[in-house]
Amino acid sequence: MNMFASCMITALILLTLPIIMTSTKLYKDKLYPYYVKTATSYAFMISMIPAMMFIYSGQEMVISNWHWMTIQTMKLSMSFKLDYFSMIFVPVALFVTWSIMEFSMWYMHSDPYINRFFKYLLMFLITMMILVTANNMFQLFIGWEGVGIMSFLLIGWWYGRSDANTAALQAILYNRIGDVGFIMAMAWFLLHLNAWDLQQIFMSANDNLNLPLFGLLLAATGKSAQFGLHPWLPSAMEGPTPVSALLHSSTMVVAGVFLLIRFHPLMEQNPTIQTLTLCLGAVTTLFTAICALTQNDIKKIVAFSTSSQLGLMIVTIGINQPYLAFLHICTHAFFKAMLFMCSGSIIHSLNDEQDIRKMGGLFKALPFTTTSLIIGSLALTGMPFLTGFYSKDLIIETANTSNTNAWALLITLVATSMTAAYSTRILFFALLGQPRFTPIISINENNPYLINSIKRLLLGSVFAGYVISHSITPTTIPQMTMPHHLKMAALTVTILGFILALELNLTMQGLKFNHSSHYFKFSNLLGYYPTIMHRLAPKTSLSMSQKSASMLLDHIWLESVLPKSIAFFQMKSSTLVSNQKGLIKLYFFSFVITMALSLSILNYHV
Amino acid sequence: MSMVYINIFLAFILSLMGMLIYRSHLMSSLLCLEGMMLSLFVMMSVTILNNHLTLASMMPIVLLVFAACEAALGLSLLVMVSNTYGTDYVQNLNLLQC
């Protein structure tokens, strides 16, 4: 009982120690990455104690220690909510981060600023922990913004590259649009319920909650790269591979889903928001799976795969199964991080080659990486009794047997088969066949850092699903009985995707390259979404503002209306009515002659 | 008509002739225009003073004001022509020929 709070706080403080050590000379040491990795591993082991206590006893806890401020009638204090979600997520996240830190000790080995890289990774981890264990929305927002900032710093790690800077800025902008929703929800809760604490919100919320829930959905769309705010996730692959593995596959992008899971008591009562969530998730998962089919960069394919799985998690929330979505978050972290790490191993071995059209024949050259890539892909597609099966298959079954939107369900199934298709594409192009790269001797996977980290995640990918799903307290009851065709639906479409992709790849090998069809271009250019949104909207607003300010006010009202119009009119009318020859002297002389003649005639008239 | 009137009338006719018959400079035409204005002013003042047309006493002043405006206008046109061509020769004003 006593160990719960103290172990958790110890684990969290242990993570901050290397940050505090930044100002000492430990930071300049060559062994600083090792200290960071060891601190993370110790924090993981210590946090397993409360996790196992929670699994044994089902006891939850809220630690509320420091009274921060009181704004009129609302009291803000630093409080940690250690319930089912955070208790299980914290050890999983720490485990994955430990492996990624060990991996990046190999990957970023030649980087001169490797100490700073580890500091950034650790700061990211700390803000993620703050986000996950937050009990009030203010603390959650601190964690939320923190992970956004660290994502920016880490994506733009190689800041000499303009693409990396653009991608980092893109991540910040899209996240910012989502933050507007979060702040709207916070404001609504403040005004109507006078609370930012989750317990008080859940107790006293009984009127129409459409607006704050919509704000939270918008926040999740921004942070978890759902359709509409999704382009930042593939662009974020400009960062180093450990960053992609940590942030953009397992930890940061699930923050949006985690937010919706935290608010599940509110979402249970609101069918409108559930339908919105379901449709949004279904569109996301299908669209990003389509885009993943024709990409050529291995990291981008895995990024789109992440986006598709995030859409699947949102679909799960949409059918009112937050616990299944959470299970999918935990299991997805293992194999997705491992997929990224295997990609990193391939990229480094081929001397920074990321295009799958220039890989091949690595099956025998990199056996360990091949093994883990295949196992990770199988876990991703939901092969029975690997990790992904325990969450993904349950999700598909529940969606099949629930009273849901049939169209959303159908496109989720199509996206599931596409998952198998693009996984086969990665395996086919990267591993099988004859090598398509220049002969190099840097193909090496003998480093123990690399091997141990991938090995740990490999064990997790195989066993973690079983271990987690059989250890947790019972939550919502999964559907036990269903017709055969529904039960086998997920497996059937996955196998269909595998076979189709393999046959297509094998058939097309020797054929002549024909020019891209419209469907290919749609998929390859990400559905034209970045092209349209990144160019059209700024261009229209900038040109509209230029026209209204400069053309309308300056040119028209101040210049053209009176001065230039008068001058123009005069010129035109004078050329119109005059048929002069300009013989002024003649005209004047004729005036004199006329006057003299008339006067003299009048003189004689008398 | 007394001698004064004839004198001033002659001055007016002379300036008119000078304005209508000139060789090359536009300036001479403008100067004769001023001469016309001057003779008109004198004739008007003498007539009003001799015939005690008191209420019309302000008319010479008004004439002077308008003559000044007109002189300014004429001079500005001269300056425009001179800016374009460098001289004020009348034969330069031939742009509106058909």
Tab-separated table of C-alpha atoms in Angstrom, chain A residues 575 578-582 584-585 588-589 591-592 595, chain B residues 16-17 19-23 29 90 93 96-98:
chain	number	residue	atom	x	y	z
A	575	THR	CA	-8.907	63.413	-78.694
A	578	SER	CA	-10.959	67.864	-81.445
A	579	ASN	CA	-10.048	67.796	-85.006
A	580	GLN	CA	-7.483	70.534	-84.695
A	581	LYS	CA	-4.576	71.153	-86.896
A	582	GLY	CA	-2.874	73.321	-84.329
A	584	ILE	CA	-2.883	78.848	-83.893
A	585	LYS	CA	-1.438	81.792	-85.766
A	588	PHE	CA	-5.719	84.323	-84.534
A	589	PHE	CA	-5.028	86.024	-87.867
A	591	PHE	CA	-9.929	86.612	-86.073
A	592	VAL	CA	-8.182	89.918	-86.911
A	595	MET	CA	-12.970	91.880	-87.139
B	16	LEU	CA	-5.695	92.918	-79.450
B	17	MET	CA	-3.858	93.192	-82.731
B	19	MET	CA	-2.245	89.185	-79.488
B	20	LEU	CA	-3.766	87.970	-82.716
B	21	ILE	CA	-0.821	88.643	-84.967
B	22	TYR	CA	2.412	87.279	-83.680
B	23	ARG	CA	5.277	85.410	-85.200
B	29	SER	CA	0.601	86.676	-77.023
B	90	VAL	CA	4.058	78.173	-81.399
B	93	LEU	CA	1.905	72.939	-80.601
B	96	LEU	CA	-3.540	67.462	-81.934
B	97	GLN	CA	-3.283	67.379	-85.711
B	98	CYS	CA	-5.510	64.836	-87.346
